[in-house]
Amino acid sequence: MDMADLETLNYDDLDIVSKLQKSQRYIDIMQKVEEALAKDSDGAEKGTVLEDDPEYKLIVDCNQLSVDIENEIAIVHNFIRDKYKLKFQELESLVHHPIDYARVVKKIGNETDITLVDLGDLLPSAIIMGISVTSLTTKGSPLPEDVLQKVLGACDRALDLDSARKKVLDFVESKMGSIAPNLSAIVGSAVAAKLVGTAGGVSALAKMPACNVQVLGHKRKNLAGFSSTSQSRVGYLEQTEILQSTPPGLRARASRLVAAKSTLAARVDATRGDMAGINGRALREEIRKKIEKWQEPPPARQPKPLPVPDSEPKKRRGGRRLRKMKERYAVTDMRKMANRMRFGTPEESSLGAGLGEGYGMLGQAGSNRLRVSSVPSKLKLNAKVAKKLKERQYTGGATTSGLTSSLAFTPVQGIELCNPQQALGLGSGTQSTYFSESGTFSKLKKI
């Protein structure tokens, strides 16, 4: 039955739904646990197979029994809450843990003035203050004697189940050091016992991938339509000391790391390769160092040093391309003459009277003209560029546009009609007679 069915179920006898303590399986396992704790053996022998060890089988049964005890405690808690609701309805909203609730109910009983009841050894002072204030305004009434006895009996049963569960967990944790020493060194004895019990043994846990080990014991919550992105997808590994000490932002990453290393440790334990737990402690130290490395701040940005003052210019490689670039940007003779001045002679300028750009020693004396050097530039065009320029000059006139005309304006005759083919030099030769009607072949082959 689900918890919703148990809440709506109206029953007066607890023995109808709570039958675990009277079952033969519960009695046998608890008797074996007490005998094993009294004997206090050192664990399994090194020569025996792990699955054939009787203590290992008892540990697996104890893990299953601990789950059944938790479900049984939930059933008893629902019974106590339903019956005690008539006396103090607001108590279940103040005390949430089932065992604490059973202890408080047993301590209060039918007492009307809760301020006379000492709850200091059961609850924190803040919760005790809330219970005292709420009890003054509650609408509950004292329970009948028969109902009160049933409630107190249910409280005793819940406390007995809790003590039995602690005894089982203590036994499992004490034996996990010999059954799975490497896994216990990483996640602890309590979490290792839960992982082994849920997986069905050390061998089954060793065959399980790390992604499945990470979610072992995860309980999916019903969020009633709300987003599940903030819900943690980590099971029993969330209870480990490593994850509890890790910052919340790194816990998802750390859980994957712990699951991977736990799988490796379980494989070592399944083969009984390292009974001293040395590999487990080494893996735990590796996990700790990695998590500390994640938390280190990034290195500070180093300031870039300034260049050495008055340092020599960087040497550049030579070559044809560098020589051509130097020739292209070299200072011409015209610029050299403009940068020079004749002693005792005023310099001519573009605006006159010494204003504007000065001409320096350019031009001849008294000519008022700039003398352009006729020396050809050292930068010569290659053959391809020169050929393209010539082709552009020849074919530039052949392409006509809507703005060109065959009419020429001369100072002698005025408007004159010229032949464009004659201007291009196409009036005679092969091109003028090749497609001409009056032209003849220049060479004839005799047959």
Tab-separated table of C-alpha atoms in Angstrom, residues 58-419:
chain	number	residue	atom	x	y	z
A	58	LEU	CA	24.013	-11.900	6.484
A	59	ILE	CA	25.081	-8.385	5.468
A	60	VAL	CA	22.949	-8.580	2.311
A	61	ASP	CA	19.954	-9.751	4.398
A	62	CYS	CA	20.547	-6.944	6.883
A	63	ASN	CA	20.519	-4.347	4.120
A	64	GLN	CA	17.161	-5.603	2.892
A	65	LEU	CA	15.839	-5.743	6.449
A	66	SER	CA	16.859	-2.135	7.118
A	67	VAL	CA	14.707	-0.990	4.199
A	68	ASP	CA	11.752	-2.982	5.557
A	69	ILE	CA	12.250	-1.472	9.022
A	70	GLU	CA	12.126	2.067	7.582
A	71	ASN	CA	8.831	1.278	5.829
A	72	GLU	CA	7.479	-0.222	9.056
A	73	ILE	CA	8.420	2.891	11.019
A	74	ALA	CA	6.497	4.994	8.476
A	75	ILE	CA	3.399	2.818	8.991
A	76	VAL	CA	3.610	3.135	12.786
A	77	HIS	CA	4.143	6.900	12.496
A	78	ASN	CA	0.963	7.251	10.446
A	79	PHE	CA	-0.967	5.299	13.110
A	80	ILE	CA	0.344	7.519	15.925
A	81	ARG	CA	-0.347	10.683	13.983
A	82	ASP	CA	-3.919	9.705	13.127
A	83	LYS	CA	-4.764	8.797	16.720
A	84	TYR	CA	-2.995	11.695	18.420
A	85	LYS	CA	-4.522	14.218	16.016
A	86	LEU	CA	-7.516	14.478	18.320
A	87	LYS	CA	-5.297	15.659	21.174
A	88	PHE	CA	-2.725	17.907	19.440
A	89	GLN	CA	-3.277	18.312	15.700
A	90	GLU	CA	-0.553	20.935	15.153
A	91	LEU	CA	2.230	18.721	16.563
A	92	GLU	CA	2.863	16.915	13.249
A	93	SER	CA	3.654	20.224	11.529
A	94	LEU	CA	6.165	21.145	14.249
A	95	VAL	CA	7.962	17.782	14.641
A	96	HIS	CA	8.618	16.077	11.298
A	97	HIS	CA	10.913	13.158	12.166
A	98	PRO	CA	8.912	10.000	12.971
A	99	ILE	CA	11.094	8.891	15.896
A	100	ASP	CA	11.177	12.364	17.453
A	101	TYR	CA	7.409	12.570	17.041
A	102	ALA	CA	6.945	9.240	18.834
A	103	ARG	CA	9.199	10.338	21.707
A	104	VAL	CA	7.373	13.648	22.126
A	105	VAL	CA	3.956	11.981	22.070
A	106	LYS	CA	5.090	9.442	24.668
A	107	LYS	CA	6.474	12.235	26.843
A	108	ILE	CA	3.386	14.477	26.634
A	109	GLY	CA	0.628	11.861	26.787
A	110	ASN	CA	-2.646	13.446	27.950
A	111	GLU	CA	-0.999	16.423	29.649
A	112	THR	CA	-2.966	19.613	29.008
A	113	ASP	CA	-0.311	22.059	30.166
A	114	ILE	CA	2.731	21.270	28.007
A	115	THR	CA	4.848	23.856	29.803
A	116	LEU	CA	5.067	21.380	32.703
A	117	VAL	CA	6.609	18.705	30.420
A	118	ASP	CA	10.395	18.773	30.079
A	119	LEU	CA	11.289	18.312	26.370
A	120	GLY	CA	14.798	19.733	26.578
A	121	ASP	CA	16.509	16.377	26.026
A	122	LEU	CA	14.373	15.561	22.934
A	123	LEU	CA	14.045	18.749	20.850
A	124	PRO	CA	15.831	22.074	20.308
A	125	SER	CA	14.703	25.077	22.316
A	126	ALA	CA	13.157	26.842	19.290
A	127	ILE	CA	10.853	23.906	18.515
A	128	ILE	CA	9.950	23.539	22.214
A	129	MET	CA	8.939	27.207	22.303
A	130	GLY	CA	6.759	26.715	19.208
A	131	ILE	CA	5.060	23.670	20.764
A	132	SER	CA	4.354	25.547	23.999
A	133	VAL	CA	2.824	28.531	22.194
A	134	THR	CA	0.767	26.383	19.822
A	135	SER	CA	-0.596	24.226	22.664
A	136	LEU	CA	-2.287	27.276	24.180
A	137	THR	CA	-4.494	27.776	21.091
A	138	THR	CA	-5.096	24.158	20.058
A	139	LYS	CA	-8.654	22.865	19.842
A	140	GLY	CA	-7.792	19.285	20.836
A	141	SER	CA	-9.177	17.357	23.762
A	142	PRO	CA	-7.621	14.622	25.938
A	143	LEU	CA	-7.716	11.105	24.480
A	144	PRO	CA	-9.733	8.259	25.974
A	145	GLU	CA	-7.747	5.793	28.047
A	146	ASP	CA	-7.954	2.916	25.548
A	147	VAL	CA	-6.876	5.130	22.622
A	148	LEU	CA	-4.047	6.565	24.720
A	149	GLN	CA	-2.753	3.069	25.522
A	150	LYS	CA	-2.765	2.164	21.823
A	151	VAL	CA	-0.850	5.345	20.989
A	152	LEU	CA	1.754	4.723	23.701
A	153	GLY	CA	2.114	1.109	22.552
A	154	ALA	CA	2.678	2.317	18.972
A	155	CYS	CA	5.321	4.746	20.264
A	156	ASP	CA	7.134	1.890	22.031
A	157	ARG	CA	6.992	-0.175	18.855
A	158	ALA	CA	8.460	2.673	16.773
A	159	LEU	CA	11.307	3.101	19.273
A	160	ASP	CA	11.984	-0.671	19.238
A	161	LEU	CA	12.110	-0.672	15.438
A	162	ASP	CA	14.485	2.287	15.482
A	163	SER	CA	16.826	0.552	17.936
A	164	ALA	CA	16.725	-2.627	15.798
A	165	ARG	CA	17.582	-0.612	12.695
A	166	LYS	CA	20.533	1.029	14.459
A	167	LYS	CA	21.759	-2.367	15.594
A	168	VAL	CA	21.564	-3.719	12.036
A	169	LEU	CA	23.359	-0.700	10.587
A	170	ASP	CA	26.076	-0.896	13.232
A	171	PHE	CA	26.657	-4.535	12.349
A	172	VAL	CA	26.802	-3.806	8.627
A	173	GLU	CA	29.157	-0.877	9.118
A	174	SER	CA	31.451	-2.925	11.324
A	175	LYS	CA	31.701	-5.671	8.722
A	176	MET	CA	32.069	-3.464	5.660
A	177	GLY	CA	35.686	-2.865	6.563
A	178	SER	CA	36.411	-6.533	5.858
A	179	ILE	CA	33.889	-7.097	3.048
A	180	ALA	CA	34.601	-3.920	1.012
A	181	PRO	CA	37.573	-2.086	2.553
A	182	ASN	CA	38.424	0.019	-0.518
A	183	LEU	CA	34.837	1.150	-1.084
A	184	SER	CA	34.465	1.973	2.603
A	185	ALA	CA	37.645	4.062	2.498
A	186	ILE	CA	36.088	6.306	-0.190
A	187	VAL	CA	32.420	6.681	0.787
A	188	GLY	CA	32.382	5.463	4.390
A	189	SER	CA	31.012	2.294	5.936
A	190	ALA	CA	27.390	3.452	6.158
A	191	VAL	CA	27.112	4.548	2.526
A	192	ALA	CA	29.088	1.510	1.372
A	193	ALA	CA	26.616	-0.772	3.167
A	194	LYS	CA	23.682	0.956	1.466
A	195	LEU	CA	25.306	0.743	-1.958
A	196	VAL	CA	26.127	-2.945	-1.575
A	197	GLY	CA	22.667	-3.750	-0.221
A	198	THR	CA	20.841	-1.852	-2.987
A	199	ALA	CA	22.991	-3.304	-5.768
A	200	GLY	CA	22.626	-6.848	-4.425
A	201	GLY	CA	26.219	-7.539	-3.436
A	202	VAL	CA	29.771	-6.413	-4.089
A	203	SER	CA	30.002	-8.391	-7.345
A	204	ALA	CA	26.802	-6.832	-8.674
A	205	LEU	CA	28.058	-3.391	-7.684
A	206	ALA	CA	31.367	-4.018	-9.458
A	207	LYS	CA	29.552	-4.903	-12.706
A	208	MET	CA	27.438	-1.747	-12.543
A	209	PRO	CA	28.536	1.346	-14.540
A	210	ALA	CA	29.433	4.509	-12.687
A	211	CYS	CA	26.404	6.438	-13.978
A	212	ASN	CA	24.104	3.883	-12.312
A	213	VAL	CA	26.098	3.869	-9.081
A	214	GLN	CA	25.634	7.639	-8.889
A	215	VAL	CA	21.813	7.378	-8.745
A	216	LEU	CA	21.563	4.371	-6.415
A	217	GLY	CA	19.110	5.287	-3.660
A	218	HIS	CA	17.726	8.309	-5.512
A	219	LYS	CA	14.048	8.901	-4.809
A	220	ARG	CA	12.159	10.775	-7.471
A	221	LYS	CA	9.899	13.423	-5.957
A	222	ASN	CA	6.484	14.362	-7.246
A	223	LEU	CA	6.826	18.086	-7.883
A	224	ALA	CA	3.195	18.550	-9.031
A	225	GLY	CA	4.066	20.168	-12.354
A	226	PHE	CA	7.000	22.258	-11.178
A	227	SER	CA	10.401	22.165	-12.843
A	228	SER	CA	12.732	19.316	-11.946
A	229	THR	CA	15.953	21.051	-13.062
A	230	SER	CA	16.903	21.949	-9.490
A	231	GLN	CA	16.274	18.401	-8.269
A	232	SER	CA	19.452	16.529	-7.338
A	233	ARG	CA	20.105	13.302	-9.251
A	234	VAL	CA	22.410	11.812	-6.626
A	235	GLY	CA	21.446	8.939	-4.345
A	236	TYR	CA	23.358	7.549	-1.384
A	237	LEU	CA	26.583	9.247	-2.524
A	238	GLU	CA	25.113	12.567	-1.439
A	239	GLN	CA	25.460	11.405	2.180
A	240	THR	CA	29.227	10.965	1.914
A	241	GLU	CA	31.612	13.260	3.722
A	242	ILE	CA	33.281	14.270	0.451
A	243	LEU	CA	30.119	15.659	-1.110
A	244	GLN	CA	28.943	17.298	2.100
A	245	SER	CA	32.200	19.280	2.333
A	246	THR	CA	32.116	20.250	-1.369
A	247	PRO	CA	30.591	23.627	-2.379
A	248	PRO	CA	27.093	23.306	-3.899
A	249	GLY	CA	28.246	24.496	-7.299
A	250	LEU	CA	30.717	21.618	-7.637
A	251	ARG	CA	28.653	18.791	-6.125
A	252	ALA	CA	27.289	17.510	-9.436
A	253	ARG	CA	30.799	17.286	-10.851
A	254	ALA	CA	32.158	15.767	-7.644
A	255	SER	CA	29.378	13.140	-7.538
A	256	ARG	CA	30.402	11.866	-10.985
A	257	LEU	CA	34.007	11.660	-9.848
A	258	VAL	CA	33.124	9.822	-6.611
A	259	ALA	CA	30.870	7.387	-8.517
A	260	ALA	CA	33.645	6.567	-10.975
A	261	LYS	CA	36.237	5.963	-8.255
A	262	SER	CA	33.732	3.964	-6.156
A	263	THR	CA	33.154	1.626	-9.093
A	264	LEU	CA	36.910	1.028	-9.381
A	265	ALA	CA	37.147	0.354	-5.646
A	266	ALA	CA	34.206	-2.080	-5.793
A	267	ARG	CA	35.938	-4.031	-8.572
A	268	VAL	CA	39.048	-4.333	-6.440
A	269	ASP	CA	36.934	-5.535	-3.488
A	270	ALA	CA	35.047	-8.042	-5.642
A	271	THR	CA	38.300	-9.757	-6.641
A	272	ARG	CA	39.677	-9.553	-3.056
A	273	GLY	CA	42.775	-7.898	-4.487
A	274	ASP	CA	43.507	-5.418	-1.692
A	275	MET	CA	42.088	-6.299	1.713
A	276	ALA	CA	44.104	-3.572	3.444
A	277	GLY	CA	42.243	-0.769	1.621
A	278	ILE	CA	45.376	0.927	0.265
A	279	ASN	CA	43.860	1.491	-3.184
A	280	GLY	CA	40.721	2.970	-1.650
A	281	ARG	CA	42.686	5.475	0.416
A	282	ALA	CA	44.754	6.433	-2.639
A	283	LEU	CA	41.590	7.002	-4.681
A	284	ARG	CA	40.092	9.105	-1.889
A	285	GLU	CA	43.214	11.257	-1.769
A	286	GLU	CA	43.045	11.681	-5.538
A	287	ILE	CA	39.416	12.806	-5.289
A	288	ARG	CA	40.281	15.293	-2.557
A	289	LYS	CA	43.142	16.815	-4.570
A	290	LYS	CA	40.983	17.189	-7.672
A	291	ILE	CA	38.192	18.933	-5.771
A	292	GLU	CA	40.723	21.294	-4.171
A	293	LYS	CA	42.167	21.987	-7.615
A	294	TRP	CA	38.695	22.940	-8.890
A	295	GLN	CA	38.323	25.475	-6.099
A	296	GLU	CA	41.604	27.267	-6.792
A	297	PRO	CA	41.200	30.755	-8.281
A	298	PRO	CA	42.552	31.302	-11.799
A	299	PRO	CA	46.105	32.663	-12.010
A	300	ALA	CA	46.413	36.440	-12.002
A	301	ARG	CA	47.188	38.107	-15.291
A	302	GLN	CA	50.851	39.055	-15.426
A	303	PRO	CA	51.629	42.646	-16.529
A	304	LYS	CA	53.355	42.833	-19.882
A	305	PRO	CA	56.785	44.487	-19.545
A	306	LEU	CA	57.583	47.584	-21.590
A	307	PRO	CA	60.211	47.314	-24.337
A	308	VAL	CA	63.779	48.260	-23.534
A	309	PRO	CA	64.290	51.963	-24.332
A	310	ASP	CA	66.809	52.958	-27.035
A	311	SER	CA	66.990	49.419	-28.262
A	312	GLU	CA	68.229	48.540	-31.723
A	313	PRO	CA	65.576	48.111	-34.401
A	314	LYS	CA	64.569	44.604	-35.218
A	315	LYS	CA	66.438	43.108	-38.124
A	316	ARG	CA	64.241	42.273	-41.087
A	317	ARG	CA	65.084	39.650	-43.614
A	318	GLY	CA	66.103	40.777	-47.065
A	319	GLY	CA	64.871	39.644	-50.442
A	320	ARG	CA	63.373	40.789	-53.713
A	321	ARG	CA	60.063	41.782	-52.121
A	322	LEU	CA	61.747	43.924	-49.460
A	323	ARG	CA	63.988	45.606	-52.049
A	324	LYS	CA	60.977	46.430	-54.226
A	325	MET	CA	59.174	47.883	-51.213
A	326	LYS	CA	62.175	50.065	-50.364
A	327	GLU	CA	62.352	51.290	-53.951
A	328	ARG	CA	58.615	52.050	-53.902
A	329	TYR	CA	58.823	54.131	-50.742
A	330	ALA	CA	62.287	55.553	-51.319
A	331	VAL	CA	62.859	59.326	-51.219
A	332	THR	CA	62.950	60.642	-54.808
A	333	ASP	CA	65.391	63.205	-56.153
A	334	MET	CA	62.530	65.673	-56.464
A	335	ARG	CA	61.747	65.336	-52.759
A	336	LYS	CA	65.457	65.637	-51.925
A	337	MET	CA	65.679	68.902	-53.863
A	338	ALA	CA	62.520	70.190	-52.138
A	339	ASN	CA	64.073	69.487	-48.750
A	340	ARG	CA	67.209	71.511	-49.604
A	341	MET	CA	67.653	75.285	-49.427
A	342	ARG	CA	70.227	77.470	-51.140
A	343	PHE	CA	72.167	79.710	-48.796
A	344	GLY	CA	71.362	83.388	-49.164
A	345	THR	CA	68.498	82.866	-51.629
A	346	PRO	CA	64.843	83.168	-50.602
A	347	GLU	CA	62.777	80.031	-51.028
A	348	GLU	CA	59.791	80.006	-53.314
A	349	SER	CA	56.535	78.749	-51.834
A	350	SER	CA	53.130	77.716	-53.100
A	351	LEU	CA	51.303	80.748	-51.629
A	352	GLY	CA	54.144	83.202	-51.905
A	353	ALA	CA	55.786	85.378	-49.278
A	354	GLY	CA	57.035	82.307	-47.483
A	355	LEU	CA	53.523	80.890	-46.989
A	356	GLY	CA	52.404	77.415	-47.901
A	357	GLU	CA	54.653	74.548	-48.972
A	358	GLY	CA	58.177	75.516	-49.864
A	359	TYR	CA	59.855	74.399	-53.085
A	360	GLY	CA	63.405	74.419	-51.796
A	361	MET	CA	65.972	74.133	-54.622
A	362	LEU	CA	63.448	72.937	-57.196
A	363	GLY	CA	63.284	74.951	-60.441
A	364	GLN	CA	65.761	77.077	-62.226
A	365	ALA	CA	66.596	80.595	-61.164
A	366	GLY	CA	64.256	83.143	-62.788
A	367	SER	CA	62.147	80.574	-64.715
A	368	ASN	CA	59.379	80.305	-62.101
A	369	ARG	CA	58.807	76.668	-63.154
A	370	LEU	CA	59.315	73.380	-61.420
A	371	ARG	CA	61.870	71.198	-63.100
A	372	VAL	CA	60.744	67.596	-63.196
A	373	SER	CA	63.500	65.039	-63.301
A	374	SER	CA	63.547	62.995	-66.516
A	375	VAL	CA	65.423	60.133	-64.902
A	376	PRO	CA	63.241	56.968	-65.084
A	377	SER	CA	62.199	55.357	-61.850
A	378	LYS	CA	64.085	52.333	-60.624
A	379	LEU	CA	60.796	50.487	-60.107
A	380	LYS	CA	60.116	48.926	-63.509
A	381	LEU	CA	56.992	47.094	-64.394
A	382	ASN	CA	57.291	43.464	-65.256
A	383	ALA	CA	56.418	42.059	-68.649
A	384	LYS	CA	52.899	40.966	-67.748
A	385	VAL	CA	51.859	44.334	-66.342
A	386	ALA	CA	53.327	46.152	-69.366
A	387	LYS	CA	51.530	43.805	-71.761
A	388	LYS	CA	48.197	44.412	-69.984
A	389	LEU	CA	48.691	48.174	-70.214
A	390	LYS	CA	49.373	47.953	-73.961
A	391	GLU	CA	46.320	45.768	-74.552
A	392	ARG	CA	44.204	48.217	-72.561
A	393	GLN	CA	45.489	51.102	-74.725
A	394	TYR	CA	44.745	49.269	-77.974
A	395	THR	CA	41.339	47.928	-77.065
A	396	GLY	CA	40.215	50.978	-75.134
A	397	GLY	CA	39.160	52.884	-78.255
A	398	ALA	CA	37.392	49.927	-79.869
A	399	THR	CA	34.766	49.715	-77.177
A	400	THR	CA	32.219	52.419	-77.842
A	401	SER	CA	29.605	53.715	-75.489
A	402	GLY	CA	26.651	55.990	-75.847
A	403	LEU	CA	28.769	59.063	-75.120
A	404	THR	CA	31.387	58.528	-77.903
A	405	SER	CA	31.082	60.075	-81.366
A	406	SER	CA	32.841	59.902	-84.729
A	407	LEU	CA	32.786	63.688	-85.065
A	408	ALA	CA	36.011	65.547	-84.360
A	409	PHE	CA	36.350	69.267	-83.707
A	410	THR	CA	39.407	70.838	-85.411
A	411	PRO	CA	40.405	74.505	-85.398
A	412	VAL	CA	40.815	74.495	-89.176
A	413	GLN	CA	37.679	72.842	-90.600
A	414	GLY	CA	35.441	72.904	-87.532
A	415	ILE	CA	33.437	69.667	-87.411
A	416	GLU	CA	35.106	66.779	-89.258
A	417	LEU	CA	33.885	63.183	-89.654
A	418	CYS	CA	36.740	60.759	-89.039
A	419	ASN	CA	37.072	56.998	-89.624
